[in-house]
Short mmCIF file of C-alpha atoms in Angstrom, two decimals:
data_model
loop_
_atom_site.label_atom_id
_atom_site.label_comp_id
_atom_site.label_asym_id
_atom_site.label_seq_id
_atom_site.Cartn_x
_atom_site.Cartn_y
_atom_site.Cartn_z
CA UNK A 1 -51.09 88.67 -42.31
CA UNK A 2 -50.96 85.77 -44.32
CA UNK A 3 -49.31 83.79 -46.59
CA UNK A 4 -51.92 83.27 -49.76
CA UNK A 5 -52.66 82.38 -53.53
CA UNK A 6 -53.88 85.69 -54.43
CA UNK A 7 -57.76 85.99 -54.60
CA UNK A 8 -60.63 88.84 -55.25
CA UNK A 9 -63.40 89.69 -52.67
CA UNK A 10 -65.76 92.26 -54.06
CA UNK A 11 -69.17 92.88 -54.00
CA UNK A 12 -69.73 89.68 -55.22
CA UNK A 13 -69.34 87.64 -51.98
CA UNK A 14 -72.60 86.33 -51.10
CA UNK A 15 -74.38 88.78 -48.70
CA UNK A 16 -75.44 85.51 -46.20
CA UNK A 17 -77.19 87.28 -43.29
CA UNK A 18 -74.76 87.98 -40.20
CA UNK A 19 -77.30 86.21 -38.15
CA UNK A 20 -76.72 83.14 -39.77
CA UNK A 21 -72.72 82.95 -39.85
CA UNK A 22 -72.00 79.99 -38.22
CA UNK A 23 -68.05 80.44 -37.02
CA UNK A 24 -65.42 78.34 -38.09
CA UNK A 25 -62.98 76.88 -36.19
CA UNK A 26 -59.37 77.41 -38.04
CA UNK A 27 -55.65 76.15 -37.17
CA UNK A 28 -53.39 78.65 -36.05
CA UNK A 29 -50.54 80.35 -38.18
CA UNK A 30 -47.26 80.36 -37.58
CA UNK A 31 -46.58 83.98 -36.42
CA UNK A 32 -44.46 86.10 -38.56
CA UNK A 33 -40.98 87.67 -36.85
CA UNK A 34 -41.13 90.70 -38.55
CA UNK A 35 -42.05 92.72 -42.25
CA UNK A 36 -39.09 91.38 -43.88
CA UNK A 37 -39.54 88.63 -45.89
CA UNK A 38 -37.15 85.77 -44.61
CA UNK A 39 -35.81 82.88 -47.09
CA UNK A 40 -38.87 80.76 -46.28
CA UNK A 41 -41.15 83.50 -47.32
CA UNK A 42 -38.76 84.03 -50.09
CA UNK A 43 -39.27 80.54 -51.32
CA UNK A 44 -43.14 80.91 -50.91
CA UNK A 45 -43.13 84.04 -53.28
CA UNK A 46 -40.85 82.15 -55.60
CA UNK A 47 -43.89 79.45 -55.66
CA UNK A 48 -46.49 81.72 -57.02
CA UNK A 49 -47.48 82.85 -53.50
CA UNK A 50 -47.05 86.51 -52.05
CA UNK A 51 -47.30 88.02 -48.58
CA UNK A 52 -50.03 90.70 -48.33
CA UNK A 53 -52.19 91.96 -46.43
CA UNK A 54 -55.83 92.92 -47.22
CA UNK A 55 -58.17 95.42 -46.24
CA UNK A 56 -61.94 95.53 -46.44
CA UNK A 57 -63.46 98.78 -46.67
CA UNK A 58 -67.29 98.56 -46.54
CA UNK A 59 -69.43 100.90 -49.23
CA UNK A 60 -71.64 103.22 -47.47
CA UNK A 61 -74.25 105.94 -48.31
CA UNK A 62 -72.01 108.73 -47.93
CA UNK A 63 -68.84 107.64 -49.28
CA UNK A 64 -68.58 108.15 -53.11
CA UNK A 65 -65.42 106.74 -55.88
CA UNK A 66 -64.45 104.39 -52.95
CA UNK A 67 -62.24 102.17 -54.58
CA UNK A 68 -59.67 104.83 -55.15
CA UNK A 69 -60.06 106.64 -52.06
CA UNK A 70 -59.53 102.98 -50.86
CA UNK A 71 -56.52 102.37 -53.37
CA UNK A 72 -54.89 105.50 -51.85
CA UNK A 73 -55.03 104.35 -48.48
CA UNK A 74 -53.80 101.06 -49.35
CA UNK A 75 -50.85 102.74 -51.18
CA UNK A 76 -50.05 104.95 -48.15
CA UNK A 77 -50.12 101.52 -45.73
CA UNK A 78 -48.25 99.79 -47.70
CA UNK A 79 -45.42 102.33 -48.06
CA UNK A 80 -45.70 102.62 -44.35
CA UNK A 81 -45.00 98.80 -43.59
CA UNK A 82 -43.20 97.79 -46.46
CA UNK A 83 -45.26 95.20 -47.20
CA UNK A 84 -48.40 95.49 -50.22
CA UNK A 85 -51.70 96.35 -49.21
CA UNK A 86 -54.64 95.43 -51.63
CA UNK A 87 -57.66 97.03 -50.73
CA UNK A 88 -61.29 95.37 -51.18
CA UNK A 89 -64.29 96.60 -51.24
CA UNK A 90 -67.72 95.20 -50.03
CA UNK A 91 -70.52 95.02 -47.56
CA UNK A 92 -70.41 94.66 -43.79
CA UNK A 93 -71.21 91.15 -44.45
CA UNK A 94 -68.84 89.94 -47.04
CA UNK A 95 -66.53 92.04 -44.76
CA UNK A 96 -66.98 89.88 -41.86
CA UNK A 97 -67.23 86.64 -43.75
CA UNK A 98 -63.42 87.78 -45.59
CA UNK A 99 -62.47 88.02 -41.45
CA UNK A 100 -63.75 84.81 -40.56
CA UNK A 101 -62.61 82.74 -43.82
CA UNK A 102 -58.91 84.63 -43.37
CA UNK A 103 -59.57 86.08 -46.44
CA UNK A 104 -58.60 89.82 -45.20
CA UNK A 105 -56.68 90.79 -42.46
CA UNK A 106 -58.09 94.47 -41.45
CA UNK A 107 -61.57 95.59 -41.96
CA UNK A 108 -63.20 99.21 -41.20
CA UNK A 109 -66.75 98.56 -39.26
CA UNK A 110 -69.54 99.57 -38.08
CA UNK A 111 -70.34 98.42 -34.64
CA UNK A 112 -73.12 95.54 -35.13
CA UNK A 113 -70.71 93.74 -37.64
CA UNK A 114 -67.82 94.35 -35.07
CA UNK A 115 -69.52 92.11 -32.99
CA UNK A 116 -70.12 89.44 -35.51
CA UNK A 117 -66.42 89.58 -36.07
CA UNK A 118 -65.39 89.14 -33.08
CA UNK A 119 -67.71 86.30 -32.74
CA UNK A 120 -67.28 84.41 -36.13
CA UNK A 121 -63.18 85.84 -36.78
CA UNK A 122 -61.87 87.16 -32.77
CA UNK A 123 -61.38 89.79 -34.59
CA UNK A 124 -61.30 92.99 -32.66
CA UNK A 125 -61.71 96.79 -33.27
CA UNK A 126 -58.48 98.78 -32.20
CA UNK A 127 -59.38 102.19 -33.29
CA UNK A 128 -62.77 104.13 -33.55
CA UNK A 129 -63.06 107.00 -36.35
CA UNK A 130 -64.14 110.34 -35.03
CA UNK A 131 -66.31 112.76 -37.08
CA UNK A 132 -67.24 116.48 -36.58
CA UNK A 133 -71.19 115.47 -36.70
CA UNK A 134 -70.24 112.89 -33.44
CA UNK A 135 -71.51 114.68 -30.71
CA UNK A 136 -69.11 111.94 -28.38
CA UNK A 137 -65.68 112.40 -30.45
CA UNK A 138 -66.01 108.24 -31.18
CA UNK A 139 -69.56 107.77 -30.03
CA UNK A 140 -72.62 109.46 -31.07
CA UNK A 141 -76.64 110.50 -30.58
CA UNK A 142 -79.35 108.10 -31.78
CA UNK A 143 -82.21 110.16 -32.25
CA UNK A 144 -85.86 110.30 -32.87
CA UNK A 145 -86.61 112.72 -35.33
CA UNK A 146 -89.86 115.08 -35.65
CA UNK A 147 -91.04 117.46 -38.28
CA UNK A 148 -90.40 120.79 -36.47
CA UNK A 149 -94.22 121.78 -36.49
CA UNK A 150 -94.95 118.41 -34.42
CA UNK A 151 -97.28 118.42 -31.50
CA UNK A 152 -94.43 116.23 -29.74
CA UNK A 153 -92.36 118.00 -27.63
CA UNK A 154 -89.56 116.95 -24.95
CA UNK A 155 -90.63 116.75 -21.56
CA UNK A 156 -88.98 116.53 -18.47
CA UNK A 157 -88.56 113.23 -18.20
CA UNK A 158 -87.48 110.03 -20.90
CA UNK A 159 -90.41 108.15 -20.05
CA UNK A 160 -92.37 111.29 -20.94
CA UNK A 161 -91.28 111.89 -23.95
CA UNK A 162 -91.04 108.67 -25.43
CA UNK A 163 -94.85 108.04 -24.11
CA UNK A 164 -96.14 110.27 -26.88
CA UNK A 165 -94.95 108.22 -29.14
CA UNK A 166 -97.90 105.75 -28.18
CA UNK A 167 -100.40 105.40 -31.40
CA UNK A 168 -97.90 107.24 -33.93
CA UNK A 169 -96.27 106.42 -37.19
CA UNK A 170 -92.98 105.03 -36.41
CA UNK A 171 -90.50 104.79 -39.03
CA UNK A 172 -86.95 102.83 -37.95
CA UNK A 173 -84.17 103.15 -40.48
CA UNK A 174 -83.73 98.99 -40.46
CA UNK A 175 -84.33 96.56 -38.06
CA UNK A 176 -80.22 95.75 -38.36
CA UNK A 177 -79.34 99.59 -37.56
CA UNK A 178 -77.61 100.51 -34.07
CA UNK A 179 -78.48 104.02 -34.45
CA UNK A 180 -81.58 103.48 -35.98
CA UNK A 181 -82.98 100.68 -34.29
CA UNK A 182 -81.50 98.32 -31.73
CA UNK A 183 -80.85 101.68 -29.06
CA UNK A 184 -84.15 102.94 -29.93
CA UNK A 185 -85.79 99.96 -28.93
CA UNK A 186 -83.47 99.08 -26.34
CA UNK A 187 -84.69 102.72 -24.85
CA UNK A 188 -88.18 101.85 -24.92
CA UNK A 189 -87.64 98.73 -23.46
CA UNK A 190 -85.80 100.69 -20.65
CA UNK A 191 -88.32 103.28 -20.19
CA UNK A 192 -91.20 100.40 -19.21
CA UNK A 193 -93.19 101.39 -22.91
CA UNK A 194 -92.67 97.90 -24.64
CA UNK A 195 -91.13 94.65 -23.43
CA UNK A 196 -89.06 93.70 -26.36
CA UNK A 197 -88.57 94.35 -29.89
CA UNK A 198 -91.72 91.98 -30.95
CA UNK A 199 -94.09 94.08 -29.37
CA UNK A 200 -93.42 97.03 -30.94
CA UNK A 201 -96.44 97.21 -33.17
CA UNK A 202 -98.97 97.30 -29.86
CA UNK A 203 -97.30 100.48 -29.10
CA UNK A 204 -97.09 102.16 -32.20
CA UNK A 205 -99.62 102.53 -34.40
CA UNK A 206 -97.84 101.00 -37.30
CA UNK A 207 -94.16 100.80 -38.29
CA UNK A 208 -91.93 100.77 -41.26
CA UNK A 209 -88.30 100.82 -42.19
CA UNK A 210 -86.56 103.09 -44.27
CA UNK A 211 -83.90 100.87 -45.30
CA UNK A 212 -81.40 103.65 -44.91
CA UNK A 213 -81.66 107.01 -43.07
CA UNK A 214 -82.20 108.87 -45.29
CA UNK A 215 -85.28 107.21 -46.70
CA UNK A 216 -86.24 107.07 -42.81
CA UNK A 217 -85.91 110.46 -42.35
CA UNK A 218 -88.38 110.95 -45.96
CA UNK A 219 -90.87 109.35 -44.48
CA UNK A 220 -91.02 112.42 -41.40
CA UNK A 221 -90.64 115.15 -44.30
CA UNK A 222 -93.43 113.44 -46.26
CA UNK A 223 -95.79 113.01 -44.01
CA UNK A 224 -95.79 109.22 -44.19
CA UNK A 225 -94.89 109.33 -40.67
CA UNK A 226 -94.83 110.86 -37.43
CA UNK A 227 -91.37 110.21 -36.08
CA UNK A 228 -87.76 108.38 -37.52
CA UNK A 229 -84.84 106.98 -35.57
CA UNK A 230 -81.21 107.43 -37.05
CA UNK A 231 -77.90 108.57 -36.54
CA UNK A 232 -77.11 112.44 -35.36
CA UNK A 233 -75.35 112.78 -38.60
CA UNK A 234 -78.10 111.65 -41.00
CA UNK A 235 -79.42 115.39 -40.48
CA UNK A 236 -76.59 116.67 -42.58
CA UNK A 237 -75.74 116.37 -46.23
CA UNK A 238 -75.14 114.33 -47.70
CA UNK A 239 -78.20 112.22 -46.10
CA UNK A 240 -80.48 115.11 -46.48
CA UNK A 241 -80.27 118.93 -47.49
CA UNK A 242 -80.07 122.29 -45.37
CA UNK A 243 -83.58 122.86 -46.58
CA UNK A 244 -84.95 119.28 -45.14
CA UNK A 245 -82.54 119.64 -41.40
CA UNK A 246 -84.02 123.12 -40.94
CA UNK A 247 -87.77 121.26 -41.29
CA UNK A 248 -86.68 118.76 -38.67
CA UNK A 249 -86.24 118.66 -34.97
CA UNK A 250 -84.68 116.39 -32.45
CA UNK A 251 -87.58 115.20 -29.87
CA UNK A 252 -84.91 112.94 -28.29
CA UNK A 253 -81.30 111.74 -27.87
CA UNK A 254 -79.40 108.82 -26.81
CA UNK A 255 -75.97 109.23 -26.16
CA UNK A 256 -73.15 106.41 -26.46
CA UNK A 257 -73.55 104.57 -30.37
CA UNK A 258 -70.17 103.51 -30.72
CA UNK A 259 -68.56 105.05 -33.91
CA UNK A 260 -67.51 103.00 -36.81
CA UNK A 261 -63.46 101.39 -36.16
CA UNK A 262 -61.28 99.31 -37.67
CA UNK A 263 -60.69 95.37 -36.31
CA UNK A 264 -58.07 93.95 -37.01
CA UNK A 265 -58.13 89.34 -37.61
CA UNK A 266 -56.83 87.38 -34.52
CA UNK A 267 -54.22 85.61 -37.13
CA UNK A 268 -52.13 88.60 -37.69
CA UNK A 269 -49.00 88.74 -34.96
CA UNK A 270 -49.07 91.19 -32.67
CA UNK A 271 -45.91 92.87 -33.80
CA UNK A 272 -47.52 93.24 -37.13
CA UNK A 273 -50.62 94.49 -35.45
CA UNK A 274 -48.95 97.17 -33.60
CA UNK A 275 -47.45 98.35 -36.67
CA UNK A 276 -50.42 98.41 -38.12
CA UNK A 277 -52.19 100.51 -35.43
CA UNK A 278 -49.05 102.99 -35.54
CA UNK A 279 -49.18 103.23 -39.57
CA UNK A 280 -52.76 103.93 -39.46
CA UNK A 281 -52.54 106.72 -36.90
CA UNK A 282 -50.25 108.01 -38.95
CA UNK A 283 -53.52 109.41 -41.35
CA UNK A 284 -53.76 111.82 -38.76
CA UNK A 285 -51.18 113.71 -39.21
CA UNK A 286 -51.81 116.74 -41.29
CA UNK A 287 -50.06 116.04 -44.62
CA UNK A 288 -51.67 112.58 -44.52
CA UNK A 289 -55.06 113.34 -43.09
CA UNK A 290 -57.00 114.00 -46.23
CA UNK A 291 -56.61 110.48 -46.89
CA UNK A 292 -58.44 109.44 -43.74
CA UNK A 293 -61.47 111.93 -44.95
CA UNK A 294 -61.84 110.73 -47.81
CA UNK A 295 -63.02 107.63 -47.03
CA UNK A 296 -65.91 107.84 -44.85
CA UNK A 297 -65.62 111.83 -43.87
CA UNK A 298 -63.83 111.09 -40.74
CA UNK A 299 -60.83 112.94 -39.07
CA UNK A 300 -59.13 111.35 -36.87
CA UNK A 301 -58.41 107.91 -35.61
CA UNK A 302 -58.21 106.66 -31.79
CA UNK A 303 -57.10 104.02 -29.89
CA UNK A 304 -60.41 102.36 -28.23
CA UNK A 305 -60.61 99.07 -25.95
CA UNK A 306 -63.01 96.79 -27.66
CA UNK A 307 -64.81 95.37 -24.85
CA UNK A 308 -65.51 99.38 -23.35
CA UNK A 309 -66.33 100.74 -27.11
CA UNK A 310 -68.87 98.01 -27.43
CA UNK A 311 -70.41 97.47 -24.39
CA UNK A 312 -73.38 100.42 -24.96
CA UNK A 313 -74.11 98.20 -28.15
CA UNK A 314 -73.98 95.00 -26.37
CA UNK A 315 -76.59 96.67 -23.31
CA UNK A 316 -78.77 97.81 -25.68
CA UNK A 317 -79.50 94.04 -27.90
CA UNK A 318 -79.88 93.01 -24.62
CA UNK A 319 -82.85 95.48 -23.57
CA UNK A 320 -83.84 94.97 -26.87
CA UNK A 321 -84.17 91.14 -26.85
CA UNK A 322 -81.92 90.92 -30.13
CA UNK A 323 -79.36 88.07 -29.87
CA UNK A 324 -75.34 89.61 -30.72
#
């Protein structure tokens, strides 16, 4: 938490590329006793200043009226700590450049920009959402998806079934993706098929990118291509229809994605952080829950250690040849 001239982040921020964030090196804050404003802080607020925290919540493809859903949240956490909340909304990138320029305090992520937070902010993730469409409670299936008429079939093996992918239409959801495209490649790289991600087009016989699943997962239903890699839940609505899943089947999974969290910036005391954890898990409770879904269609938040909830992520750039 921080003491701060107010300021907007929106959509607005510059999308840089995460891959280019260069961190900053920033001077630490003088920790905070507690939620209740002391005469120094008093002072501060007195000079046009006012002690807040902020919360990034990143726009995704299935989450609709955000800001509001957002607001809501922000109204229940702030009730919670006694302290206001202003919530922001924005992409994984301006999320993790409002972490890293002390900007925001909290963000929710998904686990590629997690990393880049902890890298560019030591920011960590203390809690994981979980989701009915998670096959792992907080982790979930990448998959690679077939049209359920497809010659392609599991086999006994991984390295069987992934062979027969030799010579076919590959279509990856973006070459950013977890789900959809650093484990898939981190699997083939496992399984002996390709050595890293630049050699991908000598196995397949050409590749595209959706941009988003469900434009990957288009391509499959179209004919425009043989096979797609994205997330288990992409093969629900509101990514695609009934109709569409029940055209579709999975030729393979892998297991472990780590599920979206929220991090929380090195800056903000621990105290404050631990009441933040408890006031969050607080959206679990029944009369507060429909908050939580809402946002992002999740139902429940956990405690996760950063280091084990990202380490699948962290194997798989590595297999993959893709730097953090």
């Amino acid at each position: 938490m921080r003491l701060m001239t107010k300021g907007v982040l929106g959509v607005s921020v510059a999308s840089v590329a995460l891959v280019g964030m260069i961190a900053s090196t920033f001077e630490e804050k003088s920790a905070i006793a507690n939620l209740i404003p002391d005469q120094k802080e008093q002072t501060l607020l007195a000079q046009g200043k006012t002690n807040e925290l902020v919360v990034i919540f990143p726009s995704r493809s299935d989450s609709t009226d955000l800001q509001n859903k957002a607001n809501a949240v922000a109204a229940f956490l702030s009730k919670q700590l006694g302290v206001p909340v202003k919530a922001q909304i924005g992409d994984d990138t301006a999320a993790v450049e409002a972490l890293r320029a002390n900007r925001a305090d909290i963000a929710f992520l998904s686990s590629r920009p997690a990393l880049k937070a902890e890298q560019l902010a030591n920011a960590r993730l203390y809690l994981a959402e979980v989701r009915p469409t998670y096959s792992g409670k907080y982790t979930y299936n990448s998959v690679f998806v077939v049209p359920k008429n497809s010659p392609l079939k599991t086999q006994s093996t991984a390295k069987a079934t992934l062979t027969q992918l030799r010579g076919k239409r590959m279509a990856f959801t973006s070459p950013t993706s977890g789900s959809g495209f650093i484990f898939p490649t981190g699997e083939l790289v496992k399984q002996g098929l390709v050595p890293n991600r630049d050699r991908l087009n000598n196995f397949f016989g050409q590749v595209t990118y959706g941009g988003n699943y469900s434009k990957a997962i288009q391509a499959v239903l179209r004919g425009q291509a043989d096979v797609a890699a994205v997330s288990e839940y992409a093969l629900n609505p509101p990514y695609i229809t009934e109709a569409e899943k029940n055209q579709l089947r999975i030729l393979y999974k892998i297991p472990g994605v780590p599920a979206h969290g929220v991090a929380i910036d090195d800056d903000v005391p621990v105290a404050t952080r631990n009441k933040i954890i408890n006031a969050m898990l607080l959206l679990n409770q029944p009369q507060n829950n429909q908050l939580l879904r809402n946002l992002y269609n999740s139902t429940e938040l956990v405690k996760i250690d950063h280091n084990q909830h990202l380490a699948p992520l962290r194997n798989a750039l590595k297999l993959a040849g893709i730097q953090p």
